[in-house]
Short mmCIF file of C-alpha atoms in Angstrom, two decimals:
data_model
loop_
_atom_site.label_atom_id
_atom_site.label_comp_id
_atom_site.label_asym_id
_atom_site.label_seq_id
_atom_site.Cartn_x
_atom_site.Cartn_y
_atom_site.Cartn_z
CA MET A 841 -13.51 -7.44 48.90
CA LYS A 842 -12.63 -4.36 50.87
CA LYS A 843 -15.55 -1.92 51.05
CA ALA A 844 -13.37 0.92 49.70
CA GLU A 845 -12.40 -1.20 46.68
CA GLN A 846 -16.01 -2.15 46.02
CA GLU A 847 -17.30 1.42 46.30
CA ALA A 848 -14.57 2.71 43.99
CA LEU A 849 -15.42 0.02 41.42
CA TYR A 850 -19.15 0.79 41.47
CA LEU A 851 -18.60 4.52 41.04
CA VAL A 852 -16.11 3.99 38.19
CA ILE A 853 -18.68 1.81 36.41
CA GLN A 854 -21.52 4.29 36.99
CA ASP A 855 -19.46 7.17 35.60
CA LEU A 856 -18.87 5.15 32.43
CA VAL A 857 -22.20 3.40 31.80
CA GLY A 858 -24.66 5.71 33.58
CA ASN A 859 -26.47 5.98 36.89
CA TRP A 860 -28.99 3.33 35.81
CA TRP A 861 -26.39 0.73 36.78
CA ASN A 862 -26.65 -0.27 40.44
CA GLY A 863 -24.34 -2.80 42.05
CA THR A 864 -26.17 -3.07 45.34
CA ALA A 865 -28.00 -6.16 44.11
CA LEU A 866 -24.73 -8.05 43.67
CA TYR A 867 -24.23 -10.54 46.47
CA PRO A 868 -21.96 -11.02 48.25
CA ASP A 869 -19.42 -9.19 46.03
CA PRO A 870 -18.87 -8.39 42.32
CA CYS A 871 -16.06 -10.90 41.84
CA GLY A 872 -17.14 -14.15 43.49
CA TRP A 873 -20.78 -15.18 43.17
CA THR A 874 -22.10 -12.59 40.71
CA PRO A 875 -19.32 -11.34 38.40
CA ILE A 876 -19.82 -8.24 36.24
CA GLN A 877 -19.29 -8.44 32.47
CA GLY A 878 -16.02 -6.63 31.66
CA VAL A 879 -14.68 -6.83 35.22
CA SER A 880 -12.05 -9.37 36.25
CA CYS A 881 -10.67 -9.93 39.73
CA ASP A 882 -7.98 -11.86 41.52
CA LEU A 883 -7.25 -12.86 45.09
CA PHE A 884 -4.60 -11.09 47.13
CA ASP A 885 -4.26 -12.07 50.80
CA ASP A 886 -7.67 -13.81 50.64
CA LEU A 887 -9.45 -10.68 49.38
CA TRP A 888 -10.83 -9.94 45.92
CA TYR A 889 -9.27 -7.03 44.02
CA VAL A 890 -10.14 -5.68 40.57
CA THR A 891 -7.47 -6.55 38.00
CA SER A 892 -9.17 -5.76 34.65
CA LEU A 893 -11.81 -3.32 33.38
CA SER A 894 -13.12 -3.49 29.81
CA PHE A 895 -16.11 -1.42 28.64
CA GLY A 896 -17.66 -0.77 25.25
CA PRO A 897 -19.25 -2.91 22.49
CA VAL A 898 -16.62 -5.66 22.70
CA LEU A 899 -18.97 -8.59 23.29
CA GLU A 900 -22.72 -8.91 22.80
CA ASN A 901 -23.43 -8.60 26.52
CA SER A 902 -20.69 -6.08 27.34
CA LEU A 903 -21.50 -3.01 29.39
CA GLN A 904 -21.53 -0.10 26.95
CA CYS A 905 -20.61 3.44 27.81
CA ALA A 906 -23.27 6.12 28.22
CA GLU A 907 -23.47 9.29 26.13
CA GLU A 908 -22.19 11.27 29.13
CA ALA A 909 -19.42 8.78 30.03
CA LYS A 910 -16.47 10.07 32.04
CA LEU A 911 -13.45 8.57 33.73
CA SER A 912 -13.71 8.72 37.52
CA PRO A 913 -10.61 9.68 39.56
CA LEU A 914 -11.54 6.76 41.83
CA LEU A 915 -10.01 4.58 39.12
CA PHE A 916 -6.62 5.24 40.70
CA GLN A 917 -7.76 3.60 43.94
CA LEU A 918 -7.88 0.19 42.23
CA GLU A 919 -4.34 -0.57 43.27
CA HIS A 920 -4.12 -4.03 41.64
CA LEU A 921 -5.49 -2.97 38.24
CA ARG A 922 -3.54 -4.66 35.44
CA SER A 923 -5.65 -3.82 32.39
CA LEU A 924 -7.92 -0.92 31.42
CA SER A 925 -9.68 -0.99 28.03
CA LEU A 926 -12.30 1.56 26.88
CA PHE A 927 -13.76 1.08 23.40
CA ASN A 928 -16.13 3.61 21.82
CA CYS A 929 -16.83 5.24 25.18
CA PHE A 930 -16.27 8.96 24.57
CA SER A 931 -18.24 10.53 21.72
CA SER A 932 -17.54 13.82 19.96
CA HIS A 933 -20.69 15.25 21.61
CA ARG A 934 -18.95 15.28 25.00
CA PRO A 935 -15.18 15.67 24.47
CA THR A 936 -12.94 14.48 27.27
CA ALA A 937 -9.21 14.05 27.80
CA VAL A 938 -6.99 11.32 29.15
CA PRO A 939 -6.56 12.21 32.84
CA SER A 940 -3.39 14.24 33.26
CA SER A 941 -2.58 13.43 36.82
CA SER A 942 0.36 12.26 38.89
CA LYS A 943 -2.09 9.65 40.22
CA TRP A 944 -1.06 7.42 37.31
CA GLU A 945 1.96 6.70 39.47
CA LYS A 946 -0.34 4.80 41.88
CA LEU A 947 -0.84 2.21 39.12
CA ALA A 948 2.85 2.03 38.20
CA GLY A 949 3.37 -1.27 39.97
CA SER A 950 0.37 -3.07 38.48
CA LEU A 951 -0.92 -1.66 35.16
CA GLN A 952 0.30 -3.67 32.16
CA THR A 953 -2.29 -2.83 29.47
CA LEU A 954 -3.90 0.55 28.70
CA GLU A 955 -6.21 0.79 25.69
CA PHE A 956 -8.44 3.60 24.40
CA ARG A 957 -9.90 2.59 21.01
CA SER A 958 -12.40 4.37 18.74
CA ASN A 959 -13.15 7.23 21.13
CA ARG A 960 -13.72 10.19 18.80
CA GLY A 961 -14.44 12.38 21.81
CA LEU A 962 -11.06 11.65 23.40
CA VAL A 963 -9.11 14.85 22.75
CA GLY A 964 -6.03 16.66 23.99
CA GLU A 965 -2.49 15.37 24.24
CA ILE A 966 -0.97 12.22 25.70
CA PRO A 967 -0.25 13.19 29.32
CA THR A 968 3.41 12.99 30.25
CA ASP A 969 2.39 11.27 33.50
CA LEU A 970 1.80 8.05 31.58
CA GLY A 971 5.57 7.78 31.68
CA HIS A 972 5.19 6.68 35.34
CA LEU A 973 3.64 3.36 34.27
CA SER A 974 6.93 1.52 34.49
CA ASN A 975 5.39 -1.96 34.11
CA LEU A 976 3.21 -1.14 31.11
CA GLN A 977 3.55 -3.69 28.31
CA SER A 978 0.82 -2.55 25.92
CA LEU A 979 -0.22 1.05 25.19
CA VAL A 980 -2.95 1.27 22.53
CA LEU A 981 -4.43 4.70 21.73
CA VAL A 982 -6.06 4.01 18.36
CA ASP A 983 -8.69 5.93 16.35
CA ASN A 984 -9.25 8.72 18.85
CA SER A 985 -8.89 12.49 18.41
CA LEU A 986 -5.66 12.94 20.33
CA ALA A 987 -3.24 15.56 19.06
CA GLY A 988 0.03 17.31 19.81
CA GLU A 989 3.55 15.90 19.83
CA LEU A 990 4.43 12.49 21.21
CA PRO A 991 5.87 13.02 24.70
CA VAL A 992 9.47 11.94 25.23
CA GLU A 993 8.31 10.39 28.51
CA LEU A 994 6.93 7.45 26.52
CA GLY A 995 10.54 6.37 26.35
CA ASN A 996 10.36 5.59 30.08
CA LEU A 997 8.03 2.66 29.39
CA VAL A 998 10.95 0.30 29.05
CA HIS A 999 8.86 -2.90 29.20
CA LEU A 1000 6.52 -1.95 26.34
CA LYS A 1001 5.98 -4.68 23.80
CA ARG A 1002 3.17 -2.99 21.86
CA LEU A 1003 2.85 0.75 21.14
CA MET A 1004 -0.07 1.60 18.83
CA LEU A 1005 -1.00 5.26 18.34
CA SER A 1006 -2.59 5.13 14.87
CA GLY A 1007 -5.59 7.10 13.65
CA ASN A 1008 -5.11 10.27 15.70
CA ARG A 1009 -3.84 13.78 14.94
CA PHE A 1010 -0.32 13.61 16.33
CA SER A 1011 2.26 15.92 14.80
CA GLY A 1012 5.95 16.69 15.20
CA GLN A 1013 8.92 14.42 14.75
CA PHE A 1014 9.66 10.85 15.71
CA PRO A 1015 10.82 10.95 19.38
CA ALA A 1016 14.34 9.58 19.61
CA SER A 1017 13.59 8.45 23.18
CA LEU A 1018 11.36 5.71 21.76
CA CYS A 1019 14.33 4.26 19.92
CA HIS A 1020 16.88 4.33 22.72
CA ASN A 1021 14.86 2.75 25.52
CA LEU A 1022 12.09 0.51 24.16
CA THR A 1023 14.32 -2.45 23.45
CA GLU A 1024 11.54 -5.02 24.15
CA LEU A 1025 9.11 -3.50 21.62
CA LEU A 1026 7.47 -5.96 19.19
CA ILE A 1027 4.85 -3.73 17.52
CA LEU A 1028 5.20 -0.03 16.70
CA ASP A 1029 2.26 1.52 14.84
CA LEU A 1030 2.18 5.30 14.37
CA SER A 1031 0.17 5.23 11.15
CA SER A 1032 -2.48 7.72 10.01
CA ASN A 1033 -1.25 10.79 11.86
CA SER A 1034 0.58 13.97 10.78
CA LEU A 1035 4.07 13.08 11.96
CA SER A 1036 6.93 14.53 9.94
CA GLY A 1037 10.70 14.85 9.68
CA PHE A 1038 13.40 12.26 9.12
CA LEU A 1039 13.50 8.80 10.62
CA PRO A 1040 16.29 8.75 13.23
CA PRO A 1041 19.02 6.13 12.77
CA SER A 1042 18.42 5.17 16.40
CA LEU A 1043 15.12 3.65 15.27
CA CYS A 1044 17.18 0.70 14.22
CA SER A 1045 18.09 -0.12 17.82
CA LEU A 1046 14.62 -1.65 18.22
CA ARG A 1047 16.01 -5.05 17.34
CA SER A 1048 12.97 -7.02 18.59
CA LEU A 1049 10.45 -5.36 16.26
CA LEU A 1050 8.09 -7.65 14.36
CA LYS A 1051 5.85 -4.93 12.92
CA LEU A 1052 6.69 -1.31 12.00
CA ASP A 1053 3.85 0.77 10.53
CA LEU A 1054 4.50 4.46 9.81
CA SER A 1055 2.11 4.75 6.87
CA ASN A 1056 -0.01 7.82 6.11
CA ASN A 1057 2.17 10.45 7.70
CA GLN A 1058 4.47 13.16 6.35
CA PHE A 1059 7.89 11.62 6.93
CA HIS A 1060 10.50 12.48 4.32
CA GLY A 1061 14.14 11.93 3.39
CA SER A 1062 16.02 8.67 3.01
CA LEU A 1063 15.63 5.56 5.09
CA PRO A 1064 18.48 5.05 7.55
CA PRO A 1065 20.77 2.30 6.19
CA GLU A 1066 20.78 0.76 9.66
CA LEU A 1067 17.18 -0.32 9.06
CA ALA A 1068 18.53 -3.62 7.75
CA SER A 1069 19.57 -4.47 11.31
CA LEU A 1070 15.89 -5.11 12.20
CA THR A 1071 16.37 -8.76 11.38
CA HIS A 1072 13.11 -9.96 12.99
CA LEU A 1073 10.83 -7.52 11.13
CA ALA A 1074 7.90 -9.28 9.44
CA LEU A 1075 5.88 -6.21 8.36
CA LEU A 1076 7.22 -2.86 7.15
CA ASP A 1077 4.57 -0.36 6.06
CA LEU A 1078 5.80 3.06 4.92
CA ARG A 1079 3.03 3.87 2.43
CA SER A 1080 1.82 7.39 1.72
CA ASN A 1081 4.72 9.46 3.00
CA ASN A 1082 7.35 11.55 1.19
CA PHE A 1083 10.35 9.23 1.40
CA SER A 1084 12.98 9.41 -1.31
CA GLY A 1085 16.46 8.08 -1.97
CA ALA A 1086 17.90 4.60 -2.34
CA TRP A 1087 15.38 2.63 -0.32
CA PHE A 1088 16.69 -0.73 -1.51
CA ARG A 1089 20.02 -0.21 0.29
CA SER A 1090 18.22 -0.05 3.63
CA LEU A 1091 16.32 -3.29 3.11
CA ALA A 1092 19.10 -5.58 1.93
CA GLY A 1093 19.18 -8.87 3.74
CA MET A 1094 15.89 -8.50 5.66
CA ALA A 1095 15.03 -12.16 5.11
CA SER A 1096 12.31 -12.12 7.79
CA LEU A 1097 10.12 -9.63 5.87
CA GLN A 1098 6.75 -11.00 4.84
CA ASP A 1099 4.86 -7.78 4.04
CA LEU A 1100 6.70 -4.87 2.40
CA LEU A 1101 4.48 -1.86 1.61
CA LEU A 1102 6.19 1.20 0.15
CA SER A 1103 3.63 2.68 -2.28
CA TYR A 1104 2.78 6.36 -2.74
CA ASN A 1105 6.29 7.64 -2.05
CA PRO A 1106 8.41 9.55 -4.62
CA TRP A 1107 11.30 7.10 -4.42
CA GLY A 1108 12.03 6.40 -8.08
CA GLY A 1109 14.93 4.14 -9.03
CA SER A 1110 15.06 0.74 -10.63
CA LEU A 1111 13.90 -2.61 -9.29
CA GLU A 1112 17.02 -4.15 -10.82
CA GLU A 1113 19.18 -2.49 -8.16
CA PHE A 1114 17.94 -4.84 -5.43
CA GLU A 1115 18.72 -8.49 -4.70
CA TRP A 1116 15.16 -9.76 -4.45
CA GLU A 1117 16.32 -13.29 -3.74
CA THR A 1118 17.18 -12.20 -0.19
CA LEU A 1119 13.49 -11.50 0.58
CA ARG A 1120 12.51 -15.11 0.11
CA ASN A 1121 9.68 -14.96 2.70
CA LEU A 1122 7.75 -12.11 1.06
CA THR A 1123 4.01 -12.67 0.75
CA THR A 1124 2.92 -9.06 0.07
CA LEU A 1125 4.83 -6.53 -2.02
CA ASP A 1126 3.27 -3.13 -2.78
CA LEU A 1127 5.49 -0.84 -4.88
CA SER A 1128 2.79 1.08 -6.75
CA HIS A 1129 2.92 4.85 -7.41
CA MET A 1130 6.65 5.13 -6.71
CA GLY A 1131 8.06 6.48 -9.99
CA LEU A 1132 9.98 3.25 -10.64
CA THR A 1133 11.82 2.77 -13.96
CA GLY A 1134 13.52 -0.10 -15.76
CA THR A 1135 12.26 -3.64 -16.17
CA ILE A 1136 10.61 -6.12 -13.79
CA PRO A 1137 13.37 -8.45 -12.56
CA GLU A 1138 12.86 -12.16 -13.12
CA ALA A 1139 13.84 -12.62 -9.47
CA ILE A 1140 10.53 -11.15 -8.29
CA ALA A 1141 8.70 -13.84 -10.25
CA SER A 1142 10.69 -16.44 -8.32
CA LEU A 1143 9.46 -15.42 -4.84
CA LYS A 1144 7.51 -18.60 -4.18
CA ARG A 1145 5.48 -17.31 -1.20
CA LEU A 1146 4.23 -14.18 -2.93
CA ARG A 1147 0.45 -13.71 -2.70
CA TYR A 1148 0.03 -10.04 -3.61
CA LEU A 1149 2.16 -7.95 -5.98
CA ALA A 1150 1.40 -4.34 -6.97
CA LEU A 1151 3.72 -2.60 -9.42
CA ASP A 1152 1.06 -0.40 -11.01
CA ASN A 1153 1.31 3.28 -11.93
CA ASN A 1154 5.08 3.46 -12.38
CA HIS A 1155 7.29 3.82 -15.48
CA LEU A 1156 8.28 0.18 -15.85
CA SER A 1157 9.14 -1.14 -19.31
CA GLY A 1158 10.05 -4.43 -20.95
CA SER A 1159 8.13 -7.69 -20.94
CA VAL A 1160 6.16 -9.52 -18.25
CA SER A 1161 7.65 -12.79 -17.03
CA SER A 1162 5.50 -15.90 -17.53
CA GLY A 1163 6.97 -17.09 -14.22
CA PHE A 1164 4.25 -15.24 -12.31
CA ALA A 1165 1.74 -17.87 -13.42
CA ALA A 1166 3.83 -20.54 -11.69
CA LEU A 1167 3.75 -18.87 -8.28
CA PRO A 1168 1.57 -21.23 -6.23
CA SER A 1169 0.09 -18.65 -3.85
CA LEU A 1170 -0.28 -15.60 -6.10
CA THR A 1171 -3.84 -14.21 -5.95
CA ALA A 1172 -3.33 -10.56 -7.04
CA LEU A 1173 -1.05 -9.04 -9.68
CA TYR A 1174 -1.33 -5.36 -10.63
CA LEU A 1175 0.80 -4.12 -13.56
CA ASN A 1176 -1.48 -1.42 -14.99
CA GLY A 1177 -0.32 2.10 -15.77
CA ASN A 1178 3.23 1.36 -16.96
CA LYS A 1179 5.12 1.12 -20.26
CA LEU A 1180 5.25 -2.66 -20.51
CA SER A 1181 5.31 -4.26 -23.96
CA GLY A 1182 5.23 -7.60 -25.74
CA LYS A 1183 2.97 -10.59 -25.30
CA LEU A 1184 1.45 -11.82 -22.05
CA GLU A 1185 2.29 -15.53 -21.99
CA PHE A 1186 -0.43 -16.51 -19.51
CA SER A 1187 -2.99 -19.27 -19.94
CA GLN A 1188 -6.76 -18.95 -19.84
CA GLU A 1189 -6.66 -20.83 -16.53
CA PHE A 1190 -4.46 -18.07 -15.09
CA TYR A 1191 -6.92 -15.35 -16.14
CA GLN A 1192 -9.83 -17.37 -14.72
CA ARG A 1193 -8.03 -17.85 -11.41
CA MET A 1194 -7.00 -14.21 -11.05
CA GLY A 1195 -10.15 -12.52 -12.37
CA LYS A 1196 -10.18 -8.80 -11.61
CA ARG A 1197 -7.19 -9.24 -9.33
CA PHE A 1198 -5.02 -9.20 -12.45
CA ALA A 1199 -4.65 -5.76 -14.05
CA ALA A 1200 -2.49 -4.78 -17.02
CA TRP A 1201 -4.47 -2.05 -18.76
CA ASN A 1202 -2.89 1.26 -19.76
CA ASN A 1203 0.20 -0.44 -21.22
CA PRO A 1204 -0.36 0.50 -24.90
CA ASN A 1205 2.26 -1.90 -26.30
CA LEU A 1206 1.14 -4.93 -24.33
CA CYS A 1207 -1.09 -7.66 -25.78
CA TYR A 1208 -2.31 -11.10 -24.76
CA ASP A 1209 -1.78 -14.38 -26.57
CA ALA A 1210 -4.23 -14.88 -29.44
CA ALA A 1211 -4.34 -18.58 -28.63
CA VAL A 1212 -6.24 -17.79 -25.42
CA SER A 1213 -9.91 -18.43 -26.12
CA MET A 1214 -12.39 -15.64 -25.60
CA ALA A 1215 -15.26 -18.08 -25.16
CA THR A 1216 -15.54 -17.43 -21.44
CA GLY A 1217 -14.43 -13.81 -21.53
CA ASP A 1218 -11.57 -14.57 -19.15
CA VAL A 1219 -9.04 -12.28 -20.78
CA PRO A 1220 -7.21 -9.28 -19.31
CA TYR A 1221 -9.28 -6.12 -19.22
CA GLY A 1222 -7.95 -3.25 -21.31
CA VAL A 1223 -5.32 -5.35 -23.13
CA ALA A 1224 -5.62 -6.01 -26.85
CA GLN A 1225 -5.34 -9.43 -28.44
CA CYS A 1226 -2.08 -9.97 -30.33
CA LYS A 1227 -2.51 -10.21 -34.13
CA GLN A 1228 -1.07 -13.04 -36.20
CA ASP A 1229 -0.87 -11.62 -39.74
CA LYS A 1230 -0.24 -8.31 -41.47
CA GLU A 1231 -3.93 -7.56 -41.90
CA ALA A 1232 -4.63 -8.21 -38.24
CA ALA A 1233 -1.53 -6.23 -37.30
CA SER A 1234 -2.78 -3.18 -39.18
CA THR A 1235 -6.14 -3.54 -37.44
CA TYR A 1236 -4.32 -3.69 -34.11
CA GLU A 1237 -2.41 -0.48 -34.85
CA ALA A 1238 -5.59 1.29 -35.86
CA ASP A 1239 -7.63 0.01 -32.93
CA PRO A 1240 -5.41 -1.17 -30.05
CA TYR A 1241 -8.50 -1.98 -28.01
CA ALA A 1242 -10.24 -4.15 -30.58
CA ARG A 1243 -11.65 -7.30 -28.97
CA VAL A 1244 -10.86 -6.09 -25.48
CA ASP A 1245 -12.58 -7.52 -22.42
CA ARG A 1246 -14.64 -4.55 -21.25
CA ARG A 1247 -15.81 -5.80 -17.89
CA ASN A 1248 -15.48 -3.23 -15.14
CA PRO A 1249 -12.17 -3.76 -13.29
CA ASP A 1250 -11.10 -2.88 -9.83
CA HIS A 1251 -9.56 0.52 -10.47
CA SER A 1252 -6.97 0.46 -7.71
CA SER A 1253 -4.36 -1.98 -6.52
CA GLY A 1254 -4.12 -0.34 -3.16
CA LEU A 1255 -4.57 -2.10 0.16
CA VAL A 1256 -7.52 -2.29 2.49
CA ALA A 1257 -7.85 0.58 4.95
CA SER A 1258 -8.16 -0.47 8.57
CA PHE A 1259 -6.64 -1.84 11.19
CA TRP A 1260 -5.38 -0.03 10.11
CA PHE A 1261 -5.46 1.97 6.55
CA PRO A 1262 -5.96 4.73 3.96
CA ALA A 1263 -8.46 4.80 1.19
CA ALA A 1264 -5.73 5.97 -1.20
CA SER A 1265 -4.30 2.48 -1.25
CA THR A 1266 -7.10 -0.13 -1.18
CA SER A 1267 -7.87 -3.71 -2.31
CA GLY A 1268 -9.25 -6.82 -0.72
CA PHE A 1269 -5.91 -8.39 0.01
CA TRP A 1270 -5.57 -7.21 3.57
CA TRP A 1271 -6.70 -10.48 5.02
CA GLY A 1272 -3.07 -11.53 4.65
CA ILE A 1273 -1.94 -8.74 6.92
CA ALA A 1274 -4.81 -9.42 9.34
CA VAL A 1275 -3.52 -12.96 9.74
CA GLU A 1276 -0.11 -11.48 10.47
CA GLU A 1277 -1.63 -9.27 13.16
CA VAL A 1278 -3.25 -12.30 14.81
CA VAL A 1279 0.08 -14.14 14.84
CA ILE A 1280 1.90 -11.14 16.29
CA SER A 1281 -0.83 -10.65 18.89
CA MET A 1282 -0.48 -14.29 19.94
CA VAL A 1283 3.27 -13.82 20.35
CA LEU A 1284 2.67 -10.65 22.33
CA PHE A 1285 0.04 -12.32 24.55
CA ALA A 1286 2.36 -15.19 25.32
CA MET A 1287 5.21 -12.84 26.23
CA ILE A 1288 2.95 -10.74 28.47
CA LEU A 1289 1.84 -13.85 30.33
#
């Protein structure tokens, strides 16, 4: 290893982990005989050069950043650096900013991955100079304290496959430059910020997208009808915004969708206006708190891969299809807080299997089959037992909650906050999405290699 490369590496490490760290004991170099945890190297012209730096509590024996951690300008002398990852390095006690320097251009030919995760002391804006990183394939700035508008220069990163900026304080509108140029993008996650405005129709030019997460922002207006052209999209998460209009027209024919999360938007409308048969690969469908009206289409109960369905806290009416019990993978069904009526035609086995993951309370005209035994207590919480004679019927009218299972339920259908999510929409289902993230990450890793 060149002496200048070695000295730069040691000083970069010391600035991050503290002066206690001393590389002079490493013999004969930090890449061959005595490698450093979090540092990877490769040979170029028979010399070792640093290609990857990863610091923070990633592995049990990882080098962790010191309280006074800072990013040394000598970083830009590591001319073969391909990956830089800093996790939980900059605390709120010593705020720091992403270096805003034209020196990023020195890494333009090599850097492919740049990640700053869970650095609450990382403040300021995204420097426009990051736009010089023309070979960057993954930009992850997640759960920091970055703010300001998203720079249009991010659109220069034409080889990006993953752009994740969730959990910060970004504001302003969706940059159209991201839509026009990032044609290789697989993952776009801008969730949990304060972004606003309309979604540009040009968003739909990102034809390679597998995951689009814009949840927990302040976007409004209608979805662009061109959204249906994202034919490879597996996850669409638009929860907790202010979208309105005919959302179903923008999703027609998106057969690749597996996770569709639209809750906590004032959309309204009827579920009967959509051809649910076209979304045959759906595993997760969250349409709670949307102001929906009308009945629950039988077609939803025919989506064989469905694992999680939330229709709670709307204005839905009519009966509940017994077809839901036949769905082989269904593990959560939330129907509470509607105007549903009639008899629930589910077996005791169904209630036992679902447990608290089935919710139908706060539907005053809904009851469960009297033939279902109460011996085990496996009956729907907050739903009265249907009466079989006039005397029982009068009792039912007087006390609609007579013989009700009063076990404490889960009070929300919402999804798990993360990797991603808000407390306003939480439940233990998110393992399904986590699996999706692993699959997408594997695809991304293979493409980067």
